[in-house]
PDB file of C-alpha atoms in Angstrom:
ATOM      1  CA  UNK C   1      36.326 151.853 150.894  1.00  0.00           C
ATOM      2  CA  UNK C   2      39.556 150.244 149.870  1.00  0.00           C
ATOM      3  CA  UNK C   3      42.297 152.237 148.223  1.00  0.00           C
ATOM      4  CA  UNK C   4      43.436 151.143 144.821  1.00  0.00           C
ATOM      5  CA  UNK C   5      46.982 150.002 144.485  1.00  0.00           C
ATOM      6  CA  UNK C   6      49.085 151.953 142.102  1.00  0.00           C
ATOM      7  CA  UNK C   7      50.519 149.818 139.334  1.00  0.00           C
ATOM      8  CA  UNK C   8      54.213 149.263 139.698  1.00  0.00           C
ATOM      9  CA  UNK C   9      56.266 150.470 136.791  1.00  0.00           C
ATOM     10  CA  UNK C  10      59.042 148.090 135.870  1.00  0.00           C
ATOM     11  CA  UNK C  11      62.179 149.716 134.607  1.00  0.00           C
ATOM     12  CA  UNK C  12      62.809 149.109 130.952  1.00  0.00           C
ATOM     13  CA  UNK C  13      65.394 146.500 130.230  1.00  0.00           C
ATOM     14  CA  UNK C  14      68.577 148.260 129.218  1.00  0.00           C
ATOM     15  CA  UNK C  15      70.366 146.699 126.247  1.00  0.00           C
ATOM     16  CA  UNK C  16      73.458 144.881 127.406  1.00  0.00           C
ATOM     17  CA  UNK C  17      75.563 146.105 124.530  1.00  0.00           C
ATOM     18  CA  UNK C  18      75.014 149.850 125.121  1.00  0.00           C
ATOM     19  CA  UNK C  19      77.974 151.558 126.762  1.00  0.00           C
ATOM     20  CA  UNK C  20      77.177 154.090 129.453  1.00  0.00           C
ATOM     21  CA  UNK C  21      78.991 157.426 129.155  1.00  0.00           C
ATOM     22  CA  UNK C  22      79.370 159.201 132.520  1.00  0.00           C
ATOM     23  CA  UNK C  23      79.182 162.978 132.183  1.00  0.00           C
ATOM     24  CA  UNK C  24      79.091 165.955 134.489  1.00  0.00           C
ATOM     25  CA  UNK C  25      77.057 169.105 134.041  1.00  0.00           C
ATOM     26  CA  UNK C  26      79.715 171.152 132.272  1.00  0.00           C
ATOM     27  CA  UNK C  27      81.316 168.296 130.305  1.00  0.00           C
ATOM     28  CA  UNK C  28      81.328 168.263 126.540  1.00  0.00           C
ATOM     29  CA  UNK C  29      79.426 165.176 125.447  1.00  0.00           C
ATOM     30  CA  UNK C  30      81.691 164.378 122.489  1.00  0.00           C
ATOM     31  CA  UNK C  31      84.760 164.572 124.699  1.00  0.00           C
ATOM     32  CA  UNK C  32      83.105 162.327 127.283  1.00  0.00           C
ATOM     33  CA  UNK C  33      82.234 159.738 124.621  1.00  0.00           C
ATOM     34  CA  UNK C  34      85.779 159.780 123.250  1.00  0.00           C
ATOM     35  CA  UNK C  35      87.253 159.432 126.743  1.00  0.00           C
ATOM     36  CA  UNK C  36      85.007 156.468 127.550  1.00  0.00           C
ATOM     37  CA  UNK C  37      85.380 154.575 124.289  1.00  0.00           C
ATOM     38  CA  UNK C  38      89.182 154.848 124.287  1.00  0.00           C
ATOM     39  CA  UNK C  39      89.570 153.160 127.667  1.00  0.00           C
ATOM     40  CA  UNK C  40      91.217 149.728 127.207  1.00  0.00           C
ATOM     41  CA  UNK C  41      88.789 147.988 129.559  1.00  0.00           C
ATOM     42  CA  UNK C  42      85.811 149.326 127.583  1.00  0.00           C
ATOM     43  CA  UNK C  43      87.316 148.058 124.316  1.00  0.00           C
ATOM     44  CA  UNK C  44      87.825 144.629 125.877  1.00  0.00           C
ATOM     45  CA  UNK C  45      84.324 144.616 127.367  1.00  0.00           C
ATOM     46  CA  UNK C  46      82.729 145.401 124.003  1.00  0.00           C
ATOM     47  CA  UNK C  47      84.662 142.576 122.334  1.00  0.00           C
ATOM     48  CA  UNK C  48      83.810 140.055 125.071  1.00  0.00           C
ATOM     49  CA  UNK C  49      80.150 141.078 124.986  1.00  0.00           C
ATOM     50  CA  UNK C  50      79.949 140.472 121.246  1.00  0.00           C
ATOM     51  CA  UNK C  51      81.219 136.925 121.725  1.00  0.00           C
ATOM     52  CA  UNK C  52      79.247 136.323 124.929  1.00  0.00           C
ATOM     53  CA  UNK C  53      76.016 138.289 124.631  1.00  0.00           C
ATOM     54  CA  UNK C  54      74.832 137.270 128.118  1.00  0.00           C
ATOM     55  CA  UNK C  55      77.302 139.697 129.697  1.00  0.00           C
ATOM     56  CA  UNK C  56      76.509 143.345 130.324  1.00  0.00           C
ATOM     57  CA  UNK C  57      79.165 145.502 128.704  1.00  0.00           C
ATOM     58  CA  UNK C  58      79.232 148.050 131.526  1.00  0.00           C
ATOM     59  CA  UNK C  59      79.537 145.389 134.234  1.00  0.00           C
ATOM     60  CA  UNK C  60      82.381 143.837 132.256  1.00  0.00           C
ATOM     61  CA  UNK C  61      84.165 147.174 131.956  1.00  0.00           C
ATOM     62  CA  UNK C  62      83.840 147.760 135.700  1.00  0.00           C
ATOM     63  CA  UNK C  63      85.247 144.313 136.546  1.00  0.00           C
ATOM     64  CA  UNK C  64      88.127 144.705 134.093  1.00  0.00           C
ATOM     65  CA  UNK C  65      88.932 148.112 135.566  1.00  0.00           C
ATOM     66  CA  UNK C  66      89.261 146.570 139.050  1.00  0.00           C
ATOM     67  CA  UNK C  67      91.558 143.860 137.693  1.00  0.00           C
ATOM     68  CA  UNK C  68      93.713 146.458 135.954  1.00  0.00           C
ATOM     69  CA  UNK C  69      94.078 148.315 139.251  1.00  0.00           C
ATOM     70  CA  UNK C  70      95.261 145.096 140.925  1.00  0.00           C
ATOM     71  CA  UNK C  71      97.963 144.582 138.305  1.00  0.00           C
ATOM     72  CA  UNK C  72      99.068 148.218 138.558  1.00  0.00           C
ATOM     73  CA  UNK C  73      99.457 147.682 142.306  1.00  0.00           C
ATOM     74  CA  UNK C  74     101.706 144.675 141.707  1.00  0.00           C
ATOM     75  CA  UNK C  75      99.198 141.836 142.147  1.00  0.00           C
ATOM     76  CA  UNK C  76      99.988 139.364 139.329  1.00  0.00           C
ATOM     77  CA  UNK C  77      97.898 136.429 140.569  1.00  0.00           C
ATOM     78  CA  UNK C  78      95.175 136.777 137.952  1.00  0.00           C
ATOM     79  CA  UNK C  79      97.525 137.181 134.941  1.00  0.00           C
ATOM     80  CA  UNK C  80      99.472 134.132 136.120  1.00  0.00           C
ATOM     81  CA  UNK C  81      96.266 132.135 136.521  1.00  0.00           C
ATOM     82  CA  UNK C  82      95.113 133.287 133.097  1.00  0.00           C
ATOM     83  CA  UNK C  83      98.342 132.188 131.404  1.00  0.00           C
ATOM     84  CA  UNK C  84      98.313 128.775 133.077  1.00  0.00           C
ATOM     85  CA  UNK C  85      94.654 128.239 132.135  1.00  0.00           C
ATOM     86  CA  UNK C  86      95.388 129.200 128.542  1.00  0.00           C
ATOM     87  CA  UNK C  87      98.345 126.800 128.456  1.00  0.00           C
ATOM     88  CA  UNK C  88      96.042 123.962 129.569  1.00  0.00           C
ATOM     89  CA  UNK C  89      93.519 124.942 126.885  1.00  0.00           C
ATOM     90  CA  UNK C  90      96.199 125.005 124.187  1.00  0.00           C
ATOM     91  CA  UNK C  91      97.483 121.620 125.348  1.00  0.00           C
ATOM     92  CA  UNK C  92      93.958 120.247 125.029  1.00  0.00           C
ATOM     93  CA  UNK C  93      93.736 121.657 121.500  1.00  0.00           C
ATOM     94  CA  UNK C  94      97.016 119.984 120.593  1.00  0.00           C
ATOM     95  CA  UNK C  95      95.878 116.567 121.788  1.00  0.00           C
ATOM     96  CA  UNK C  96      92.433 116.858 120.172  1.00  0.00           C
ATOM     97  CA  UNK C  97      93.871 117.891 116.800  1.00  0.00           C
ATOM     98  CA  UNK C  98      96.559 115.185 116.965  1.00  0.00           C
ATOM     99  CA  UNK C  99      93.902 112.527 117.626  1.00  0.00           C
ATOM    100  CA  UNK C 100      91.748 113.795 114.771  1.00  0.00           C
ATOM    101  CA  UNK C 101      94.763 113.718 112.447  1.00  0.00           C
ATOM    102  CA  UNK C 102      95.203 110.019 113.265  1.00  0.00           C
ATOM    103  CA  UNK C 103      91.609 109.325 112.191  1.00  0.00           C
ATOM    104  CA  UNK C 104      91.881 111.145 108.860  1.00  0.00           C
ATOM    105  CA  UNK C 105      91.834 108.971 105.773  1.00  0.00           C
ATOM    106  CA  UNK C 106      93.541 111.335 103.344  1.00  0.00           C
ATOM    107  CA  UNK C 107      97.090 112.588 103.627  1.00  0.00           C
ATOM    108  CA  UNK C 108      96.119 116.231 103.062  1.00  0.00           C
ATOM    109  CA  UNK C 109      93.502 116.175 105.822  1.00  0.00           C
ATOM    110  CA  UNK C 110      95.927 114.471 108.224  1.00  0.00           C
ATOM    111  CA  UNK C 111      98.604 117.042 107.379  1.00  0.00           C
ATOM    112  CA  UNK C 112      96.208 119.945 107.991  1.00  0.00           C
ATOM    113  CA  UNK C 113      95.221 118.678 111.434  1.00  0.00           C
ATOM    114  CA  UNK C 114      98.827 117.983 112.391  1.00  0.00           C
ATOM    115  CA  UNK C 115      99.891 121.485 111.296  1.00  0.00           C
ATOM    116  CA  UNK C 116      97.193 123.017 113.506  1.00  0.00           C
ATOM    117  CA  UNK C 117      98.169 120.690 116.355  1.00  0.00           C
ATOM    118  CA  UNK C 118     101.796 121.800 116.195  1.00  0.00           C
ATOM    119  CA  UNK C 119     100.716 125.449 116.152  1.00  0.00           C
ATOM    120  CA  UNK C 120      98.718 124.867 119.338  1.00  0.00           C
ATOM    121  CA  UNK C 121     101.731 123.087 120.843  1.00  0.00           C
ATOM    122  CA  UNK C 122     104.010 126.023 120.022  1.00  0.00           C
ATOM    123  CA  UNK C 123     101.549 128.514 121.484  1.00  0.00           C
ATOM    124  CA  UNK C 124     101.353 126.398 124.634  1.00  0.00           C
ATOM    125  CA  UNK C 125     105.135 126.470 124.923  1.00  0.00           C
ATOM    126  CA  UNK C 126     105.229 130.251 124.395  1.00  0.00           C
ATOM    127  CA  UNK C 127     102.531 130.780 127.018  1.00  0.00           C
ATOM    128  CA  UNK C 128     104.409 128.703 129.591  1.00  0.00           C
ATOM    129  CA  UNK C 129     107.621 130.557 128.751  1.00  0.00           C
ATOM    130  CA  UNK C 130     105.870 133.884 129.343  1.00  0.00           C
ATOM    131  CA  UNK C 131     104.556 132.623 132.668  1.00  0.00           C
ATOM    132  CA  UNK C 132     108.053 131.503 133.643  1.00  0.00           C
ATOM    133  CA  UNK C 133     109.474 134.944 132.796  1.00  0.00           C
ATOM    134  CA  UNK C 134     106.850 136.595 134.997  1.00  0.00           C
ATOM    135  CA  UNK C 135     107.571 134.294 137.919  1.00  0.00           C
ATOM    136  CA  UNK C 136     111.354 134.375 137.452  1.00  0.00           C
ATOM    137  CA  UNK C 137     112.447 137.467 135.503  1.00  0.00           C
ATOM    138  CA  UNK C 138     115.727 136.957 133.616  1.00  0.00           C
ATOM    139  CA  UNK C 139     118.802 138.632 135.089  1.00  0.00           C
ATOM    140  CA  UNK C 140     120.789 140.770 132.653  1.00  0.00           C
ATOM    141  CA  UNK C 141     124.467 141.472 133.335  1.00  0.00           C
ATOM    142  CA  UNK C 142     125.744 144.545 131.510  1.00  0.00           C
ATOM    143  CA  UNK C 143     129.414 145.492 131.381  1.00  0.00           C
ATOM    144  CA  UNK C 144     130.207 149.176 131.789  1.00  0.00           C
ATOM    145  CA  UNK C 145     132.108 150.667 128.883  1.00  0.00           C
ATOM    146  CA  UNK C 146     135.077 152.913 129.649  1.00  0.00           C
ATOM    147  CA  UNK C 147     134.463 156.073 127.664  1.00  0.00           C
ATOM    148  CA  UNK C 148     136.952 158.926 127.882  1.00  0.00           C
ATOM    149  CA  UNK C 149     135.725 162.416 128.453  1.00  0.00           C
ATOM    150  CA  UNK C 150     135.551 164.881 125.634  1.00  0.00           C
ATOM    151  CA  UNK C 151     134.379 164.844 122.057  1.00  0.00           C
ATOM    152  CA  UNK C 152     134.798 161.602 120.120  1.00  0.00           C
ATOM    153  CA  UNK C 153     134.349 160.977 116.428  1.00  0.00           C
ATOM    154  CA  UNK C 154     133.796 157.559 114.891  1.00  0.00           C
ATOM    155  CA  UNK C 155     134.327 157.107 111.155  1.00  0.00           C
ATOM    156  CA  UNK C 156     132.998 153.902 109.631  1.00  0.00           C
ATOM    157  CA  UNK C 157     134.414 153.074 106.231  1.00  0.00           C
ATOM    158  CA  UNK C 158     135.691 156.557 105.381  1.00  0.00           C
ATOM    159  CA  UNK C 159     139.154 157.874 106.253  1.00  0.00           C
ATOM    160  CA  UNK C 160     139.283 160.652 108.780  1.00  0.00           C
ATOM    161  CA  UNK C 161     140.143 164.094 107.337  1.00  0.00           C
ATOM    162  CA  UNK C 162     143.724 165.222 107.895  1.00  0.00           C
ATOM    163  CA  UNK C 163     144.296 167.582 110.746  1.00  0.00           C
ATOM    164  CA  UNK C 164     145.727 171.042 110.235  1.00  0.00           C
ATOM    165  CA  UNK C 165     149.134 169.950 111.561  1.00  0.00           C
ATOM    166  CA  UNK C 166     149.256 167.038 109.118  1.00  0.00           C
ATOM    167  CA  UNK C 167     148.428 169.355 106.218  1.00  0.00           C
ATOM    168  CA  UNK C 168     151.312 171.696 107.145  1.00  0.00           C
ATOM    169  CA  UNK C 169     153.664 168.741 107.569  1.00  0.00           C
ATOM    170  CA  UNK C 170     152.888 167.396 104.110  1.00  0.00           C
ATOM    171  CA  UNK C 171     153.199 170.736 102.285  1.00  0.00           C
ATOM    172  CA  UNK C 172     157.089 170.835 102.081  1.00  0.00           C
ATOM    173  CA  UNK C 173     157.194 167.310 100.699  1.00  0.00           C
ATOM    174  CA  UNK C 174     154.674 168.222  98.048  1.00  0.00           C
ATOM    175  CA  UNK C 175     156.725 171.308  97.067  1.00  0.00           C
ATOM    176  CA  UNK C 176     159.901 169.255  96.790  1.00  0.00           C
ATOM    177  CA  UNK C 177     158.174 166.732  94.609  1.00  0.00           C
ATOM    178  CA  UNK C 178     156.886 169.470  92.331  1.00  0.00           C
ATOM    179  CA  UNK C 179     160.375 171.009  91.952  1.00  0.00           C
ATOM    180  CA  UNK C 180     161.993 167.673  91.033  1.00  0.00           C
ATOM    181  CA  UNK C 181     159.633 166.558  88.356  1.00  0.00           C
ATOM    182  CA  UNK C 182     157.061 165.034  90.639  1.00  0.00           C
ATOM    183  CA  UNK C 183     159.321 162.325  92.107  1.00  0.00           C
ATOM    184  CA  UNK C 184     159.809 162.013  95.793  1.00  0.00           C
ATOM    185  CA  UNK C 185     163.264 162.651  97.196  1.00  0.00           C
ATOM    186  CA  UNK C 186     165.024 159.714  98.767  1.00  0.00           C
ATOM    187  CA  UNK C 187     166.524 161.045 101.972  1.00  0.00           C
ATOM    188  CA  UNK C 188     168.246 157.752 102.685  1.00  0.00           C
ATOM    189  CA  UNK C 189     170.683 157.860  99.736  1.00  0.00           C
ATOM    190  CA  UNK C 190     174.022 159.620  99.714  1.00  0.00           C
ATOM    191  CA  UNK C 191     174.049 162.691  97.501  1.00  0.00           C
ATOM    192  CA  UNK C 192     176.980 163.694  95.264  1.00  0.00           C
ATOM    193  CA  UNK C 193     179.486 166.248  96.596  1.00  0.00           C
ATOM    194  CA  UNK C 194     178.910 169.718  95.246  1.00  0.00           C
ATOM    195  CA  UNK C 195     181.962 171.823  94.662  1.00  0.00           C
ATOM    196  CA  UNK C 196     182.334 175.269  96.125  1.00  0.00           C
ATOM    197  CA  UNK C 197     181.507 178.216  93.971  1.00  0.00           C
ATOM    198  CA  UNK C 198     184.591 180.320  93.382  1.00  0.00           C
ATOM    199  CA  UNK C 199     182.543 183.475  93.716  1.00  0.00           C
ATOM    200  CA  UNK C 200     181.268 182.444  97.099  1.00  0.00           C
ATOM    201  CA  UNK C 201     184.559 181.066  98.393  1.00  0.00           C
ATOM    202  CA  UNK C 202     185.932 184.512  99.148  1.00  0.00           C
ATOM    203  CA  UNK C 203     183.049 185.242 101.438  1.00  0.00           C
ATOM    204  CA  UNK C 204     183.767 182.290 103.679  1.00  0.00           C
TER     205      UNK C 204
END
């Protein structure tokens, strides 16, 4: 008597766009979902999967996470390769659009294709400039400012308030002006000779 073979159960195909949320026994599910969906690599994986549905979103997130770790550890080979590849792609867009502009029969259509071609050219230049800054970071020379110790006050556009000593210094002049009809005394002119008072002469 031959034993019957048990039918093999194939695992159900998991949708490629469903994000897996890892949780532990005591974890709050809402918190776990929020923690997973706010990870940058998960956001990127969801976006890539919507454009390329053949990819599995969780496999994408795992791969992106490994690449992020490489960059955090100082390995910039992939970002540099990415920028150079994008520059080549943008250069190809520029040439394709420029050639199509040449074949246009109307001025408006030719102008539209040339405008897009120049945008691709500018983006190519910016991408190469970014790559150059990564490979050769610019050196910044900063001069040290000599700042004296203590409190400093900077007044822009408004006169600084008079100090207490200046206020005391100006008070006698203001009193003299008030006693002489509001005109300032000229200390540089020679004053008239005042005769002696007869009543006071005896006391001298």
